[in-house]
Coordinates of C-alpha atoms in Angstrom, one line a residue:
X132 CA 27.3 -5.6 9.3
X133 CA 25.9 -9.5 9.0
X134 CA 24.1 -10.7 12.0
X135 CA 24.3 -14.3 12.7
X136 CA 21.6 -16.7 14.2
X137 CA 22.3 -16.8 18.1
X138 CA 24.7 -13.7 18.4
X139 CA 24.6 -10.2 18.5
X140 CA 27.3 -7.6 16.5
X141 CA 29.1 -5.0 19.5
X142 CA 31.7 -2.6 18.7
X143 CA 34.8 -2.3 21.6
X144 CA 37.0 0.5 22.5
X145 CA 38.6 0.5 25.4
X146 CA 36.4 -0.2 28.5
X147 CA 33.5 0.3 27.1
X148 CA 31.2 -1.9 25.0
X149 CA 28.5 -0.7 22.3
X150 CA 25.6 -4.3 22.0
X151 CA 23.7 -3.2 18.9
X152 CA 20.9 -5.3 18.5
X153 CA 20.6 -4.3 22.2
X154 CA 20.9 -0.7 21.7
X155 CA 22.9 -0.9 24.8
X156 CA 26.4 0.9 25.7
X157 CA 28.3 -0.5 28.5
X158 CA 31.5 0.4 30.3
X159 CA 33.1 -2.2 32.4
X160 CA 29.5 -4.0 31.9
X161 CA 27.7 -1.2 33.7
X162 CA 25.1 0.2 31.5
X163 CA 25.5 4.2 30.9
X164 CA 22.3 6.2 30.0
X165 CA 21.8 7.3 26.5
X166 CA 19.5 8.8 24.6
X167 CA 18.0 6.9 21.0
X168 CA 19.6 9.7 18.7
X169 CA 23.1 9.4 20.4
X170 CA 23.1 6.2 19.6
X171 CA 22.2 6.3 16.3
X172 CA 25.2 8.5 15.8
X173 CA 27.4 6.5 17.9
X174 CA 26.6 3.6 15.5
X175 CA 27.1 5.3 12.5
X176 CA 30.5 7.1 13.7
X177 CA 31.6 3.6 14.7
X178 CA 30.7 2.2 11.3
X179 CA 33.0 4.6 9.5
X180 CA 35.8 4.7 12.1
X181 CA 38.7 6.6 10.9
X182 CA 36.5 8.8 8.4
X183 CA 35.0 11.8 8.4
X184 CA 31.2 11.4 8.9
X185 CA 29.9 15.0 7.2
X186 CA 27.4 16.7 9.3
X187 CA 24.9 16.2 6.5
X188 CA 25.3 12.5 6.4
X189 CA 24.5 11.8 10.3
X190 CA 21.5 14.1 10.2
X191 CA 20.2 12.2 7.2
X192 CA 20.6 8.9 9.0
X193 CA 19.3 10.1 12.6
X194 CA 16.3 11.8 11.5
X195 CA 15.7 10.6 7.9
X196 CA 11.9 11.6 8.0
X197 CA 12.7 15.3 9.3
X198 CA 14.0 18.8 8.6
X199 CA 16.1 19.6 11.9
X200 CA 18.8 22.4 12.8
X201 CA 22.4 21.3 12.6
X202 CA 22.1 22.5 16.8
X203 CA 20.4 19.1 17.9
X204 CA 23.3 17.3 16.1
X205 CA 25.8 19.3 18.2
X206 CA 23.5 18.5 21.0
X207 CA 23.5 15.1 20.9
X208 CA 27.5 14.9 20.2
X209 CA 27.8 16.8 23.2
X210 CA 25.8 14.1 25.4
X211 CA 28.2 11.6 23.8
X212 CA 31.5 13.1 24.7
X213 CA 30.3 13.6 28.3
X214 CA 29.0 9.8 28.4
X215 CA 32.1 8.6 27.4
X216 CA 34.2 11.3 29.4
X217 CA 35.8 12.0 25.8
X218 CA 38.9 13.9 26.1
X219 CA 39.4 12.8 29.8
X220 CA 43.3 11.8 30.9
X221 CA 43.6 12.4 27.0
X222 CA 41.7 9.8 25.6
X223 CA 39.5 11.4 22.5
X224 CA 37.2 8.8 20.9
X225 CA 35.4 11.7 18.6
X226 CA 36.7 14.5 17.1
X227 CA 35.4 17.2 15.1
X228 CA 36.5 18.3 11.6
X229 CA 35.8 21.9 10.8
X230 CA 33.6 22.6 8.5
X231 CA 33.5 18.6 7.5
X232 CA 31.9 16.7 9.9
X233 CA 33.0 14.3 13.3
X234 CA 35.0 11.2 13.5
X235 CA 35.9 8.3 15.9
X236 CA 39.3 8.1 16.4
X237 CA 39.5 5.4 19.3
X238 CA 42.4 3.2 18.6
X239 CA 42.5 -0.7 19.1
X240 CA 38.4 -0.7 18.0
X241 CA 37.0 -4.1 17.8
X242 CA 34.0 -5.0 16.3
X243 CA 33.0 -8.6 17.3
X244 CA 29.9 -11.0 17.1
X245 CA 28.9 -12.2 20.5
X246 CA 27.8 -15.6 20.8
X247 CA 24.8 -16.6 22.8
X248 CA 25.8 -16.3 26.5
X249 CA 24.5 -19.7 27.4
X250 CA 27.1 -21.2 25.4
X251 CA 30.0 -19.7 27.3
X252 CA 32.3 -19.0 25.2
X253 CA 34.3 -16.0 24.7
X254 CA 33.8 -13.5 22.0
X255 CA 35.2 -13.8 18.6
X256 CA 36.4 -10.1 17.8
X257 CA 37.4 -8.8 14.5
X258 CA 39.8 -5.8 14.3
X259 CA 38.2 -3.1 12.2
X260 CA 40.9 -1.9 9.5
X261 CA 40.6 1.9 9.6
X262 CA 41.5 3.6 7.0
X263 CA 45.1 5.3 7.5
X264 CA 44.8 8.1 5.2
X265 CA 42.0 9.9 3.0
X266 CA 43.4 10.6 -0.2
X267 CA 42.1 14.2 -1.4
X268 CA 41.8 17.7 -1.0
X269 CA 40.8 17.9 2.3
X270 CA 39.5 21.7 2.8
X271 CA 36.5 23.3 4.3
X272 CA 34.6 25.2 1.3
X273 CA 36.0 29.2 1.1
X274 CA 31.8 30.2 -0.1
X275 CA 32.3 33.7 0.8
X276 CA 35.8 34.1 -0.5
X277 CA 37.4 37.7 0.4
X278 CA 38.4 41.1 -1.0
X279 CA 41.6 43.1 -2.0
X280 CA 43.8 39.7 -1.0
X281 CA 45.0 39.1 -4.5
X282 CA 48.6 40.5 -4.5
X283 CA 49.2 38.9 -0.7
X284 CA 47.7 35.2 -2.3
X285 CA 50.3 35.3 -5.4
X286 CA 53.6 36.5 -2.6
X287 CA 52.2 33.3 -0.3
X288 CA 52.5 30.9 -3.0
X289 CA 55.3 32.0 -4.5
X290 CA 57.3 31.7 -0.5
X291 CA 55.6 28.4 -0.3
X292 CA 58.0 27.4 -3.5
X293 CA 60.4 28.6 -1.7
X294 CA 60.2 28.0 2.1
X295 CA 58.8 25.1 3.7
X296 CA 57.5 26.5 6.5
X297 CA 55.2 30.0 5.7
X298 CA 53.1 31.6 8.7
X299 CA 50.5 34.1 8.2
X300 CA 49.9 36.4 10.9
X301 CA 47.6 39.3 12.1
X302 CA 45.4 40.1 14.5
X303 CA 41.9 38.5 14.8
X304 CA 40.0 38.9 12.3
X305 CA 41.9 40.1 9.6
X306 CA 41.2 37.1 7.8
X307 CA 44.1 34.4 7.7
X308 CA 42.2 32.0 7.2
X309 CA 40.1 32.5 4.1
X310 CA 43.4 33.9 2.9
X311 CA 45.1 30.5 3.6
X312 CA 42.6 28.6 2.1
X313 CA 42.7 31.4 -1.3
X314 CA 46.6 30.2 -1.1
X315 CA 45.5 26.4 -1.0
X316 CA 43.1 26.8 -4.0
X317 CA 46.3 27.9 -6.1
X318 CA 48.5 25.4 -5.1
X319 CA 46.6 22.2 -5.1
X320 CA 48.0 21.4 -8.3
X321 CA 51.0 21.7 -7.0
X322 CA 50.6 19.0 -4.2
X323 CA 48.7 16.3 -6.1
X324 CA 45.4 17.5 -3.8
X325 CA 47.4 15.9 -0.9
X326 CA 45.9 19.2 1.5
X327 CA 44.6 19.1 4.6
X328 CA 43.6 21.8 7.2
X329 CA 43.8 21.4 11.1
X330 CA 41.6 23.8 13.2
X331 CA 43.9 24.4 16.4
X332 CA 40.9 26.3 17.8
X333 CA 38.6 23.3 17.5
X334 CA 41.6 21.1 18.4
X335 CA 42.4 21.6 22.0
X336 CA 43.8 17.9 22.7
X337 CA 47.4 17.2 21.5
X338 CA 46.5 13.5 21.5
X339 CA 43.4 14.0 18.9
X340 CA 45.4 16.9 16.5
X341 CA 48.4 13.9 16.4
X342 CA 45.7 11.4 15.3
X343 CA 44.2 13.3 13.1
X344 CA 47.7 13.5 10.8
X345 CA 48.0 10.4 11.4
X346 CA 44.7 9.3 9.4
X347 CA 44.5 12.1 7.2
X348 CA 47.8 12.5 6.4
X349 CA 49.6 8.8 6.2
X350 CA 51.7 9.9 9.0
X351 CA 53.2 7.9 11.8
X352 CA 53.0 10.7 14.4
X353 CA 55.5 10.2 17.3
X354 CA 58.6 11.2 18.8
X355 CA 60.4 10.7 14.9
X356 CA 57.3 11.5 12.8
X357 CA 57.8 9.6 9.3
X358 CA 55.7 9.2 5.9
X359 CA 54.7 5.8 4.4
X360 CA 55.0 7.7 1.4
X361 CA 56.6 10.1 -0.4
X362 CA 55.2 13.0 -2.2
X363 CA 54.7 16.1 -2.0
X364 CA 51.9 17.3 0.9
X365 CA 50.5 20.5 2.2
X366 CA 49.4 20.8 6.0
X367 CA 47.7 23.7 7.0
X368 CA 47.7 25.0 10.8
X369 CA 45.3 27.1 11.6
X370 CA 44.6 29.4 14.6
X371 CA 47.8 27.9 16.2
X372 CA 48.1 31.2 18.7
X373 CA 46.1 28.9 21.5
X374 CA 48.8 26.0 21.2
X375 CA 51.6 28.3 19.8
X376 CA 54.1 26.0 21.7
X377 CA 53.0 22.5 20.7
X378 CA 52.2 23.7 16.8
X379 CA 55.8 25.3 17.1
X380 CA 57.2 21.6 18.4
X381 CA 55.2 19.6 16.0
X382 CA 56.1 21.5 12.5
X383 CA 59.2 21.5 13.6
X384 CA 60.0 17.7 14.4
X385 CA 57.4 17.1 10.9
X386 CA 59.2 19.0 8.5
X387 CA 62.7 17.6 9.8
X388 CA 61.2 13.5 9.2
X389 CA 59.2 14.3 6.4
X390 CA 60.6 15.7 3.5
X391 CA 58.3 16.5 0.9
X392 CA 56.1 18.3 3.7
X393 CA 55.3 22.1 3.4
X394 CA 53.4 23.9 6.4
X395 CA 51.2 26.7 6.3
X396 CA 50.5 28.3 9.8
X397 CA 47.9 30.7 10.3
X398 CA 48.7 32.6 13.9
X399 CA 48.5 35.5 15.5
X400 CA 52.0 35.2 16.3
X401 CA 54.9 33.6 14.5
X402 CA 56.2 30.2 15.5
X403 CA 59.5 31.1 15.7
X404 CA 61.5 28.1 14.2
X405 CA 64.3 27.8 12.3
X406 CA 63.3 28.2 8.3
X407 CA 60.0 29.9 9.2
X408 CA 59.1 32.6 6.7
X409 CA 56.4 35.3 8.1
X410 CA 54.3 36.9 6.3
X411 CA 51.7 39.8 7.9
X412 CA 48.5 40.2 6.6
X413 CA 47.3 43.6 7.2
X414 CA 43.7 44.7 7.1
X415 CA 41.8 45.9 4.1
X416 CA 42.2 49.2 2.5
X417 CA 39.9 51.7 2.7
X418 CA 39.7 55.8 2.1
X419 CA 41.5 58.0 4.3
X420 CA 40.4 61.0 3.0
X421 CA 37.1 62.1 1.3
X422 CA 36.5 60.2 -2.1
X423 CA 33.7 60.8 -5.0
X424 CA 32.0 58.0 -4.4
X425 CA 32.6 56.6 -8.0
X426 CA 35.8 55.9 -6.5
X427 CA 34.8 54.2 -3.4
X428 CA 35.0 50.6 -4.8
X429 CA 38.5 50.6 -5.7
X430 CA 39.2 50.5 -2.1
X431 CA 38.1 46.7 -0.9
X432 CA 37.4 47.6 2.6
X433 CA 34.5 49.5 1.0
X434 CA 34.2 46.8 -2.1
X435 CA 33.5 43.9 0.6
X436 CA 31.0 46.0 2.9
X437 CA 29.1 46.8 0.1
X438 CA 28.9 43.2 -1.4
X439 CA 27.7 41.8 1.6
X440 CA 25.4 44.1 2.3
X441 CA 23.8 43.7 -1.0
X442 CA 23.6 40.1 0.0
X443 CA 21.2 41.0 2.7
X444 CA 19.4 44.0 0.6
X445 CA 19.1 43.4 -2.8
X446 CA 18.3 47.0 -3.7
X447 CA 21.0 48.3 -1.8
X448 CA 23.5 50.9 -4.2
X449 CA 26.4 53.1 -3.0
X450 CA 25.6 56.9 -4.3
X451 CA 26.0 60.4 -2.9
X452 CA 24.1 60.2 -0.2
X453 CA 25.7 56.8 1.6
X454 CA 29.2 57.0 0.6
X455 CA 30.3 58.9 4.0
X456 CA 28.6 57.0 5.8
X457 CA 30.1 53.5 4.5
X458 CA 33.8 55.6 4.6
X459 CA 33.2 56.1 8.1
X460 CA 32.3 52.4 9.2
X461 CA 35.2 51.3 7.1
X462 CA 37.6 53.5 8.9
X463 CA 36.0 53.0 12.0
X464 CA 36.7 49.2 11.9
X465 CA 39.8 49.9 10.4
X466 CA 39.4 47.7 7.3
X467 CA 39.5 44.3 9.0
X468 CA 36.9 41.8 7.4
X469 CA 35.4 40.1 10.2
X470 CA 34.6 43.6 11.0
X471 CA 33.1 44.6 7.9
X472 CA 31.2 41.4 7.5
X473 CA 29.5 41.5 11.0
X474 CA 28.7 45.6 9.9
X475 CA 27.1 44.6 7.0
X476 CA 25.1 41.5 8.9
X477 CA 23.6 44.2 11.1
X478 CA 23.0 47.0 8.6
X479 CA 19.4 46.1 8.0
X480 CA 18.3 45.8 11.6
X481 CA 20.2 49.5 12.5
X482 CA 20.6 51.3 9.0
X483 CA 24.4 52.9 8.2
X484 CA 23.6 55.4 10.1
X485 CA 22.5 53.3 13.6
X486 CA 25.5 51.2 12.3
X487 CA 27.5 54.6 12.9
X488 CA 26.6 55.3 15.9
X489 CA 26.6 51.5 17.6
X490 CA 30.8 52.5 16.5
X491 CA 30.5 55.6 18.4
X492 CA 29.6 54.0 21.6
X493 CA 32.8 52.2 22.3
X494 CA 31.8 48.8 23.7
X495 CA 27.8 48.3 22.1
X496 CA 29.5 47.8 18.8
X497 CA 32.1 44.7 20.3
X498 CA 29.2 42.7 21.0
X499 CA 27.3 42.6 17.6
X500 CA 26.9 38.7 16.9
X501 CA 26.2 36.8 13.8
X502 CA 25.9 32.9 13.3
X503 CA 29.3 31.7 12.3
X504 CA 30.7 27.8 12.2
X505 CA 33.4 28.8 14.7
X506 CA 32.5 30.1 18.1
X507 CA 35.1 32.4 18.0
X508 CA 34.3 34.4 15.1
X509 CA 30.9 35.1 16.1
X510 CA 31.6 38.6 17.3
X511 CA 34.6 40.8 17.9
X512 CA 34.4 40.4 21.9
X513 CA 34.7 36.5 21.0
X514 CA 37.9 37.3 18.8
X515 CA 39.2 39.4 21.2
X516 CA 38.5 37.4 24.2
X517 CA 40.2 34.4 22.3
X518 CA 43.6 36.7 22.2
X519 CA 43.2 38.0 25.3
X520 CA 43.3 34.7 26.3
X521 CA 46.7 34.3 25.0
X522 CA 48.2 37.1 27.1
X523 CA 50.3 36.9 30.1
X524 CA 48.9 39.0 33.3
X525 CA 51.3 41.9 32.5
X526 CA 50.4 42.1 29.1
X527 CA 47.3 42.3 30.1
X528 CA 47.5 44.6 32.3
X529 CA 49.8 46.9 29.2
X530 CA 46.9 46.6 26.8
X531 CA 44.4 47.7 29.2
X532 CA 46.4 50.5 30.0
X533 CA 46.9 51.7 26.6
X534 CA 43.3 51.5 25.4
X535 CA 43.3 55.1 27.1
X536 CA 45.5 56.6 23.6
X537 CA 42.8 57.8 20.9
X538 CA 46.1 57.6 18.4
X539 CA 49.1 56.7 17.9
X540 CA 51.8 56.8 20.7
X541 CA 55.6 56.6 21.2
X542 CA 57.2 54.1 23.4
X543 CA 58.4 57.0 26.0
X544 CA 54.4 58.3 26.2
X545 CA 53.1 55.1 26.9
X546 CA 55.8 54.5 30.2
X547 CA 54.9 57.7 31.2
X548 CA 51.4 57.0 31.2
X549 CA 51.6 53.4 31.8
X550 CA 54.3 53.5 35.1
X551 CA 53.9 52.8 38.2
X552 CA 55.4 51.6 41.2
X553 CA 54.2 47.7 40.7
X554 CA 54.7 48.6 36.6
X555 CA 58.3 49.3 36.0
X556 CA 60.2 50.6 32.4
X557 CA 61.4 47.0 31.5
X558 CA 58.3 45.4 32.4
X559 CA 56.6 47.6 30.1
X560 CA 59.0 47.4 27.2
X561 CA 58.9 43.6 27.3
X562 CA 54.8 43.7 27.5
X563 CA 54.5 46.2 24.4
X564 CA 57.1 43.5 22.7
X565 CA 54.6 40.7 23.4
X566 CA 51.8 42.6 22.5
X567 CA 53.2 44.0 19.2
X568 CA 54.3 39.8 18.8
X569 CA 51.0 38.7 19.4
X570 CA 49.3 41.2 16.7
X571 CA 47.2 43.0 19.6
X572 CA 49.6 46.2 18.9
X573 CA 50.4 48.1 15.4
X574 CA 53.8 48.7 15.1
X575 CA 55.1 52.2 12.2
X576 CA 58.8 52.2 12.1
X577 CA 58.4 55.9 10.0
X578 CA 61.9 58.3 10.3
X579 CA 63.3 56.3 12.8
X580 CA 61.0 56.2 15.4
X581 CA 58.2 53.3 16.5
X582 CA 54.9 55.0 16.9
X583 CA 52.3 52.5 18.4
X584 CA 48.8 52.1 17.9
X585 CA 45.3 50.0 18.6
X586 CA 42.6 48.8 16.7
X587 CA 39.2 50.5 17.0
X588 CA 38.2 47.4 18.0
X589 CA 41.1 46.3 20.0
X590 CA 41.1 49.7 22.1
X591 CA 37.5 49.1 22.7
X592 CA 37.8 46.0 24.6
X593 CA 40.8 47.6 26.1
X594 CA 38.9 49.7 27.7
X595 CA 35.6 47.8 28.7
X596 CA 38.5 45.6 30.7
X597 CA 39.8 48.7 32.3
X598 CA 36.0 50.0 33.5
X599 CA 35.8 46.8 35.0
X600 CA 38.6 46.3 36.8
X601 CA 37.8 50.4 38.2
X602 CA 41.0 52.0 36.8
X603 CA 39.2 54.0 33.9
X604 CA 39.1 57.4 35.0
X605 CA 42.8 57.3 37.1
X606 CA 44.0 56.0 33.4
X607 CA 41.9 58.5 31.0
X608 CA 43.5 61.2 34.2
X609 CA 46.9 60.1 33.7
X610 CA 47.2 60.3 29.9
X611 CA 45.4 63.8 30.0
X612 CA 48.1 64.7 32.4
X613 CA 50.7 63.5 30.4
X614 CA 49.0 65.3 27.0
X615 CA 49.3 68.5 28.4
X616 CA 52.6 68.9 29.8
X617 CA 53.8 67.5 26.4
X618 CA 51.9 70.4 24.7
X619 CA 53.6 72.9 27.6
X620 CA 57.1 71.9 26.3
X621 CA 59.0 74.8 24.4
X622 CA 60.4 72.9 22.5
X623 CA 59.1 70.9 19.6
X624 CA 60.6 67.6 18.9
X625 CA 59.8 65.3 16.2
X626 CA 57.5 63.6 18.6
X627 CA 55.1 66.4 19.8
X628 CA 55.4 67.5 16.4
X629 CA 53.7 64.0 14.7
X630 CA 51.3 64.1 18.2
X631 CA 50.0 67.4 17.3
X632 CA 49.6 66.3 13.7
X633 CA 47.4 63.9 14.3
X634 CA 45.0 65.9 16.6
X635 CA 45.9 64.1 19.7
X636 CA 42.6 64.3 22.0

């Protein structure tokens, strides 16, 4: 910015007013109280309005002289928002960009030189020319990348020839993500680079996300969406089971006004437009049975548990002696990768064997916690919570209720158990829908009949929400109840037959 003799440079966005030879914020011309370091980042944010700012580059500039965590950045954007009551009545001035940095997305921003007030005359302003688009590929880095996802990668890219509109679903933690991003890698080609991820999980405001495509993307977002250009682009939507109904709303009035647009949803659930291809990502694979352990790493359940656990002990080896161990954490967590990864993040502080037992105590094991750029996939209980979340009050209630089967179930054991007078048939049969929807419930269709089933994990926090709301033991009474006068039955049917199979306890 020049400065000129007798004058001083501000930036204005709606009422508020930042005088930067001043090092003064004002809204309405009252002052507001804020610290040195959020104003350095205001300034720089301001600056570069309408581009991402990387996380790297603002620390660099706020504390050039100093090594600092990436937690007083977050600090000090926090102070921000709440000075400027970002986000309030749907305003959002600063937005974050996963895994990229922050940027100001105020419209109507003005950056003017003030003449000297003695003069009285009125401010000359200057509209600052944002850039519309970033040209690119626009994608947080995939550093860890993922196992066993090959085959699931080549079937996504080929559908995205196909079908405009692919979603990816799966329960927490299965990975969608880094599987998305494993799909963008192979297409980028494909797209001219023109790719760009949105974080619906870090993207609460509607207002913000439609901004967003609007910068990064070229797009005119409104009621009739349309490009300035034409070519061939690639959004991403990811985590879109928090806003399922606006993400449903928004693909679909894109991809009917733009038509060289392909979407990529990541969700726990589908979206449920017309033209929507869905694809379900299921966990990793990982022994059923007893293995030799030269075997073991042709499973990648096992493959990834023991890679990042070698990142963390460079002398660790699978042989003899560890191989049922690591068999039963796989099998314990089911295979699912966020799982795996948080297992192997603990297995120095607890050993395989503590590791083993933290997964025998049902709930211990949901709160393991690593540091992770998303809140959310810090630990299972914050994944979980995040789908839980999601649910209406009666599917709430169902998945609590069911966290009380050790296996699989049938959809007549789980209204006998689940029943009650508040709980009727079709209110259950409509909750296990949602719940089977919503990737919180395992669906096998296997000689005709639907058995059911729960994630370790998933079952786990069923049941910490069922001691806590003091229906545990009438539940866990219920389903024994139930067990046994299945077992007192003459006759065997299909069903008791598969239940005793199974070792039903």
């Amino acid at each position: 910015m020049q400065q000129a003799d007798q004058s001083e440079q501000t930036f204005c966005f709606d009422a508020f007013t930042f005088h930067i030879q001043r090092r003064l914020v004002t809204e309405q011309g009252q002052p507001l109280r804020l610290g040195s370091r959020a104003l350095d980042i205001l300034q720089l944010l301001l600056e570069n309005a309408g581009r991402v700012v990387s996380k790297e580059q603002l620390i660099a500039y706020v504390w050039p002289n100093s090594i600092v965590e990436e937690i007083n950045l977050r600090v000090h954007i926090a102070a921000l928002r709440r000075a400027l009551r970002d986000g309030k009545d749907g305003r959002r001035y600063i937005i974050t960009v996963p895994q990229r940095g922050y940027s100001f997305v105020a419209e109507g921003i003005m950056q003017a030189a003030d003449a000297d007030q003695s003069s009285g005359s009125e401010p000359e302003r200057a509209l600052i020319a944002a850039s519309t688009t970033e040209s690119g590929y626009q994608l947080p880095v995939n550093a860890a990348g993922i196992e066993g996802r090959d085959a699931v990668v080549e079937e996504l890219v080929q559908r995205l020839l196909v079908h405009r509109l692919v979603t990816l679903t799966g329960p927490g933690g299965v990975g969608k993500s880094c599987t998305a991003l494993l799909v963008a890698e192979r297409v980028r080609e494909v797209y001219q680079q023109q790719i760009c991820m949105i974080d619906f999980s870090e993207q609460q405001d509607p207002v913000a996300v439609a901004t967003l495509l609007s910068r990064q993307l070229g797009l005119e977002i409104s009621r009739h969406p349309h490009a300035e250009h034409q070519q061939p682009r690639l959004l991403i939507f990811d985590n879109c089971e928090g806003q399922l109904d606006f993400c449903a709303d928004m693909a679909e009035s894109l991809l009917k006004s733009v038509p060289l647009l392909s979407i990529l949803v990541t969700s726990g659930e589908a979206l449920r437009i017309d033209g929507e291809y869905v694809q379900v990502l299921q966990p990793l694979a990982y022994p059923q049975q007893a293995e030799k352990h030269e075997q073991l790493l042709s499973f990648p359940a096992v493959r990834l548990l023991v890679k990042r656990i070698q990142a963390r002990q460079q002398d660790f080896t699978l042989n003899a002696a560890n191989a049922p161990l690591l068999c039963e954490i796989c099998r314990r967590l089911d295979g699912m990768p966020l799982a795996l990864e948080l297992a192997a993040f603990h297995s120095e502080a607890y050993g395989l064997q503590g590791l083993c037992q933290q997964l025998d105590e049902h709930f211990a094991f949901l709160q393991l916690e690593r540091r992770a750029a998303s809140h959310r996939h810090q630990s299972l209980q914050a994944v979980l919570c995040s789908g839980y979340g999601n649910l209406t009050e009666l599917e709430r209630v169902c998945l609590n209720r069911l966290g009380v089967f050790r296996t699989v179930f049938t959809l007549n054991v789980a209204l006998k158990v689940l029943s009650s007078r508040q709980l009727t048939d079709d209110a259950i049969v409509g909750a296990l829908t949602g719940l089977v929807a919503k990737s919180l419930v395992q669906v096998d269709a296997l000689g005709g009949i639907a058995r059911y089933r729960l994630l370790h994990a998933t079952r786990a926090f069923a049941l910490e929400q069922l001691q806590q709301k003091g229906e545990l033991a009438v539940m866990q009474r219920r389903y024994a109840e139930v067990s046994c006068q299945a077992f007192r039955k003459e006759e065997v049917t299909q069903e008791v037959s598969y239940w005793r199979s199974v070792q039903l306890s």
